[in-house]
């Protein structure tokens, strides 16, 4: 355990807050510092310290969240661990409280408005991450049912994207925040030569403007261009284009504007 101290480069003053902490994240302007404190073994509380007013704002007073794993600047959300993350514009803090042994709640704290918003409650959250600016994407699992959602920070509304009997994988959104690309469905293995095979899943594309989801192909790796116009993916399926007889995984490009 360490005690938290703040050094002001302009005044050369050293301010010691005296809090024991395990992780901290400071906004670029130095005004807010996110602090996590271990309250029970493996469980942590979450607070925000505002340097200008010298106040500590508790975000998880009644409940605790699981210990974050890895680098706080790039934390994935995975089963069993529920770290927090801050949006790129440093306005929102996303975190998960462990309400009960089999119940978690997903929250968003608005730093500017100083309010906490309850987004969703479920047994398990995974694939929780921010898009470029406006949206929070997350998947849930309850029993054998998986669901994929988009939460809008501006309207504070949650949209159901898809339901599946399988995990949602490799979720990504284009920079314009229109298209959501993901994999879900039964795994298939496609033989690509006499001695090797490739693992593939159904690839889906969700258009947030029309709220429609379309099947793309059975494939492996994929990516969206920054402007969301082009979709690139690899697939070993031999019936996507005529005369595909090379027994190998090929790369395909789709123009989403056509």
Short mmCIF file of C-alpha atoms in Angstrom, two decimals:
data_model
loop_
_atom_site.label_atom_id
_atom_site.label_comp_id
_atom_site.label_asym_id
_atom_site.label_seq_id
_atom_site.Cartn_x
_atom_site.Cartn_y
_atom_site.Cartn_z
CA UNK A 1 0.00 0.00 0.00
CA UNK A 2 1.14 3.54 -0.79
CA UNK A 3 -0.12 6.96 0.26
CA UNK A 4 -1.21 9.35 -2.46
CA UNK A 5 0.69 12.61 -2.93
CA UNK A 6 0.23 15.32 -5.56
CA UNK A 7 3.08 17.54 -6.73
CA UNK A 8 2.19 20.92 -8.28
CA UNK A 9 4.83 21.85 -10.88
CA UNK A 10 3.76 25.52 -10.94
CA UNK A 11 3.79 26.16 -7.20
CA UNK A 12 6.24 23.32 -6.34
CA UNK A 13 3.90 22.38 -3.50
CA UNK A 14 3.56 18.76 -2.42
CA UNK A 15 0.03 17.84 -1.35
CA UNK A 16 -0.37 14.56 0.49
CA UNK A 17 -3.87 13.14 0.62
CA UNK A 18 -2.99 10.19 2.81
CA UNK A 19 -5.16 7.68 0.97
CA UNK A 20 -3.90 4.17 0.44
CA UNK A 21 -4.50 3.20 -3.15
CA UNK A 22 -3.85 0.51 -5.71
CA UNK A 23 -4.51 2.29 -9.00
CA UNK A 24 -4.79 5.94 -10.02
CA UNK A 25 -5.74 7.68 -13.26
CA UNK A 26 -5.37 11.43 -13.70
CA UNK A 27 -7.13 13.53 -16.34
CA UNK A 28 -4.92 15.44 -18.77
CA UNK A 29 -5.67 18.80 -17.11
CA UNK A 30 -4.76 17.36 -13.70
CA UNK A 31 -8.10 18.30 -12.15
CA UNK A 32 -9.46 14.81 -11.45
CA UNK A 33 -7.75 11.72 -10.07
CA UNK A 34 -9.45 8.32 -10.01
CA UNK A 35 -8.53 6.29 -6.92
CA UNK A 36 -9.20 2.65 -6.11
CA UNK A 37 -8.89 1.34 -2.57
CA UNK A 38 -8.90 -2.27 -1.45
CA UNK A 39 -11.70 -2.69 1.11
CA UNK A 40 -11.87 -6.47 1.17
CA UNK A 41 -9.58 -9.11 -0.21
CA UNK A 42 -9.74 -8.75 -3.98
CA UNK A 43 -12.54 -6.16 -3.87
CA UNK A 44 -12.08 -2.43 -4.32
CA UNK A 45 -13.95 0.83 -3.87
CA UNK A 46 -13.77 3.60 -6.44
CA UNK A 47 -13.49 7.36 -5.82
CA UNK A 48 -12.69 10.55 -7.71
CA UNK A 49 -10.54 13.27 -6.12
CA UNK A 50 -11.13 16.79 -7.47
CA UNK A 51 -7.98 18.80 -6.99
CA UNK A 52 -9.54 22.29 -7.30
CA UNK A 53 -12.13 21.78 -4.57
CA UNK A 54 -10.00 19.29 -2.59
CA UNK A 55 -12.99 16.92 -2.40
CA UNK A 56 -13.24 13.15 -2.74
CA UNK A 57 -16.32 11.84 -4.56
CA UNK A 58 -17.10 8.18 -3.74
CA UNK A 59 -18.49 6.28 -6.73
CA UNK A 60 -18.98 2.85 -5.20
CA UNK A 61 -19.93 3.45 -1.59
CA UNK A 62 -22.41 0.63 -1.09
CA UNK A 63 -20.80 -2.00 -3.25
CA UNK A 64 -17.36 -3.05 -4.38
CA UNK A 65 -15.88 -3.95 -7.71
CA UNK A 66 -13.33 -6.56 -8.62
CA UNK A 67 -9.65 -5.74 -8.84
CA UNK A 68 -8.55 -4.41 -12.24
CA UNK A 69 -5.98 -6.45 -14.12
CA UNK A 70 -3.23 -5.05 -16.34
CA UNK A 71 -2.45 -1.52 -17.48
CA UNK A 72 -5.12 0.99 -16.47
CA UNK A 73 -4.72 2.89 -19.75
CA UNK A 74 -5.90 -0.13 -21.76
CA UNK A 75 -7.98 -2.38 -19.54
CA UNK A 76 -10.13 -5.11 -21.02
CA UNK A 77 -13.27 -6.27 -19.24
CA UNK A 78 -13.24 -10.04 -18.84
CA UNK A 79 -15.09 -12.67 -16.85
CA UNK A 80 -14.37 -12.54 -13.13
CA UNK A 81 -12.75 -9.10 -13.16
CA UNK A 82 -14.47 -5.77 -13.55
CA UNK A 83 -12.02 -2.89 -13.89
CA UNK A 84 -12.99 0.70 -14.54
CA UNK A 85 -12.07 2.82 -17.54
CA UNK A 86 -12.30 6.46 -18.53
CA UNK A 87 -13.59 7.72 -21.88
CA UNK A 88 -11.13 9.37 -24.25
CA UNK A 89 -12.65 12.82 -23.64
CA UNK A 90 -12.17 12.22 -19.87
CA UNK A 91 -15.78 13.07 -19.11
CA UNK A 92 -17.13 9.63 -18.16
CA UNK A 93 -15.89 6.86 -15.89
CA UNK A 94 -17.26 3.38 -16.58
CA UNK A 95 -17.19 0.83 -13.78
CA UNK A 96 -18.93 -2.31 -12.56
CA UNK A 97 -20.12 -2.93 -9.02
CA UNK A 98 -20.34 -6.43 -7.62
CA UNK A 99 -23.82 -6.24 -6.10
CA UNK A 100 -24.03 -9.90 -5.12
CA UNK A 101 -22.06 -13.04 -5.84
CA UNK A 102 -23.99 -13.63 -9.08
CA UNK A 103 -25.06 -10.05 -9.90
CA UNK A 104 -23.07 -7.15 -11.34
CA UNK A 105 -24.20 -3.63 -12.21
CA UNK A 106 -22.70 -1.44 -14.92
CA UNK A 107 -22.47 2.28 -14.07
CA UNK A 108 -21.36 5.46 -15.82
CA UNK A 109 -20.18 8.43 -13.76
CA UNK A 110 -20.47 11.82 -15.49
CA UNK A 111 -17.61 13.94 -14.11
CA UNK A 112 -18.97 17.25 -15.44
CA UNK A 113 -22.50 16.72 -14.14
CA UNK A 114 -21.30 14.94 -10.98
CA UNK A 115 -23.86 12.14 -11.31
CA UNK A 116 -23.80 8.35 -11.53
CA UNK A 117 -26.01 6.61 -14.09
CA UNK A 118 -27.09 2.98 -13.76
CA UNK A 119 -26.79 1.39 -17.20
CA UNK A 120 -27.52 -2.30 -16.68
CA UNK A 121 -27.49 -5.20 -14.21
CA UNK A 122 -26.62 -8.77 -15.11
CA UNK A 123 -24.76 -11.86 -13.96
CA UNK A 124 -21.72 -11.21 -16.16
CA UNK A 125 -20.44 -8.37 -18.32
CA UNK A 126 -17.76 -8.76 -20.97
CA UNK A 127 -16.44 -6.94 -24.04
CA UNK A 128 -17.10 -3.60 -22.33
CA UNK A 129 -15.33 -0.74 -24.07
CA UNK A 130 -15.83 2.77 -25.41
CA UNK A 131 -16.19 3.71 -29.05
CA UNK A 132 -14.60 6.90 -30.37
CA UNK A 133 -16.67 9.35 -28.30
CA UNK A 134 -20.38 8.80 -27.90
CA UNK A 135 -21.09 5.13 -27.24
CA UNK A 136 -20.35 2.41 -24.72
CA UNK A 137 -20.49 -1.14 -26.06
CA UNK A 138 -20.98 -4.11 -23.77
CA UNK A 139 -22.06 -7.75 -23.83
CA UNK A 140 -23.79 -9.73 -21.11
CA UNK A 141 -24.27 -13.39 -20.33
CA UNK A 142 -27.13 -14.88 -18.33
CA UNK A 143 -27.33 -18.66 -18.21
CA UNK A 144 -26.72 -19.63 -21.86
CA UNK A 145 -28.00 -16.38 -23.41
CA UNK A 146 -25.61 -13.70 -24.64
CA UNK A 147 -26.73 -10.14 -25.49
CA UNK A 148 -24.90 -7.24 -27.12
CA UNK A 149 -25.81 -3.61 -26.30
CA UNK A 150 -24.89 -0.04 -27.20
CA UNK A 151 -25.27 2.69 -24.56
CA UNK A 152 -25.49 6.32 -25.71
CA UNK A 153 -23.68 8.69 -23.31
CA UNK A 154 -25.57 11.73 -24.64
CA UNK A 155 -29.14 10.42 -24.53
CA UNK A 156 -28.50 7.95 -21.67
CA UNK A 157 -30.38 5.28 -23.67
CA UNK A 158 -29.41 1.63 -24.18
CA UNK A 159 -30.01 -0.21 -27.46
CA UNK A 160 -30.11 -3.97 -27.93
CA UNK A 161 -27.96 -4.94 -30.91
CA UNK A 162 -28.21 -8.73 -30.94
CA UNK A 163 -28.88 -11.88 -28.95
CA UNK A 164 -26.98 -15.14 -29.39
CA UNK A 165 -26.40 -18.56 -27.88
CA UNK A 166 -22.68 -17.94 -28.40
CA UNK A 167 -20.09 -15.44 -27.16
CA UNK A 168 -19.72 -12.10 -28.90
CA UNK A 169 -16.13 -11.71 -30.07
CA UNK A 170 -13.78 -9.09 -31.54
CA UNK A 171 -16.27 -6.22 -31.27
CA UNK A 172 -15.23 -2.97 -32.96
CA UNK A 173 -16.84 0.27 -34.14
CA UNK A 174 -15.74 2.65 -36.87
CA UNK A 175 -14.54 6.16 -36.02
CA UNK A 176 -17.81 7.70 -37.25
CA UNK A 177 -19.62 5.44 -34.77
CA UNK A 178 -22.12 4.12 -37.28
CA UNK A 179 -21.09 0.51 -37.88
CA UNK A 180 -20.51 -2.15 -35.25
CA UNK A 181 -18.67 -5.27 -36.37
CA UNK A 182 -18.58 -8.49 -34.36
CA UNK A 183 -18.39 -12.26 -34.47
CA UNK A 184 -20.89 -14.63 -32.86
CA UNK A 185 -22.09 -18.11 -33.70
CA UNK A 186 -20.87 -21.66 -33.91
CA UNK A 187 -17.17 -22.16 -34.51
CA UNK A 188 -16.24 -23.97 -37.71
CA UNK A 189 -12.88 -25.26 -38.81
CA UNK A 190 -12.03 -24.92 -42.48
CA UNK A 191 -9.24 -27.01 -43.93
CA UNK A 192 -6.82 -24.75 -45.80
CA UNK A 193 -4.30 -27.39 -46.87
CA UNK A 194 -3.64 -31.07 -46.30
CA UNK A 195 -2.24 -30.55 -42.79
CA UNK A 196 -3.76 -27.35 -41.38
CA UNK A 197 -7.15 -25.78 -40.70
CA UNK A 198 -8.45 -22.38 -39.57
CA UNK A 199 -11.00 -21.54 -36.88
CA UNK A 200 -13.82 -19.30 -38.14
CA UNK A 201 -17.02 -17.69 -36.89
CA UNK A 202 -20.00 -15.89 -38.46
CA UNK A 203 -19.21 -12.18 -38.95
CA UNK A 204 -22.01 -9.64 -38.50
CA UNK A 205 -22.35 -5.92 -39.21
CA UNK A 206 -24.77 -3.68 -37.27
CA UNK A 207 -25.79 -0.30 -38.73
CA UNK A 208 -26.67 1.99 -35.82
CA UNK A 209 -28.38 4.51 -38.14
CA UNK A 210 -30.91 1.96 -39.39
CA UNK A 211 -30.59 -0.40 -36.39
CA UNK A 212 -30.28 -3.33 -38.80
CA UNK A 213 -27.87 -6.26 -38.60
CA UNK A 214 -26.60 -8.11 -41.66
CA UNK A 215 -24.63 -11.31 -42.00
CA UNK A 216 -21.29 -10.80 -43.76
CA UNK A 217 -19.61 -14.20 -44.03
CA UNK A 218 -17.96 -17.03 -42.15
CA UNK A 219 -14.48 -15.73 -41.47
CA UNK A 220 -11.59 -15.04 -39.13
CA UNK A 221 -9.81 -11.67 -38.84
CA UNK A 222 -11.59 -8.45 -39.85
CA UNK A 223 -11.32 -4.67 -39.65
CA UNK A 224 -13.30 -1.55 -40.50
CA UNK A 225 -11.71 1.45 -42.19
CA UNK A 226 -11.59 4.60 -40.08
CA UNK A 227 -14.42 6.27 -42.01
CA UNK A 228 -16.52 3.10 -41.84
CA UNK A 229 -16.76 2.67 -45.62
CA UNK A 230 -14.68 -0.46 -46.16
CA UNK A 231 -14.83 -3.81 -44.39
CA UNK A 232 -11.82 -6.12 -44.74
CA UNK A 233 -11.91 -9.73 -43.57
CA UNK A 234 -10.20 -13.06 -44.12
CA UNK A 235 -12.02 -16.28 -44.82
CA UNK A 236 -11.16 -19.80 -45.92
CA UNK A 237 -14.67 -20.41 -47.27
CA UNK A 238 -14.38 -21.19 -50.99
CA UNK A 239 -17.81 -19.99 -52.20
CA UNK A 240 -17.61 -16.23 -51.58
CA UNK A 241 -16.26 -15.51 -55.06
CA UNK A 242 -16.13 -17.61 -58.23
CA UNK A 243 -13.16 -19.91 -58.93
CA UNK A 244 -11.74 -19.85 -55.40
CA UNK A 245 -9.77 -23.09 -55.57
CA UNK A 246 -6.51 -22.19 -53.81
CA UNK A 247 -7.39 -24.05 -50.55
CA UNK A 248 -6.20 -21.05 -48.51
CA UNK A 249 -7.58 -18.21 -46.41
CA UNK A 250 -8.15 -15.18 -48.64
CA UNK A 251 -8.67 -11.48 -47.92
CA UNK A 252 -11.89 -9.81 -49.02
CA UNK A 253 -12.98 -6.16 -49.15
CA UNK A 254 -16.60 -4.92 -49.05
CA UNK A 255 -17.59 -1.35 -49.90
CA UNK A 256 -20.41 -0.63 -47.44
CA UNK A 257 -21.54 2.42 -49.44
CA UNK A 258 -22.46 0.33 -52.49
#
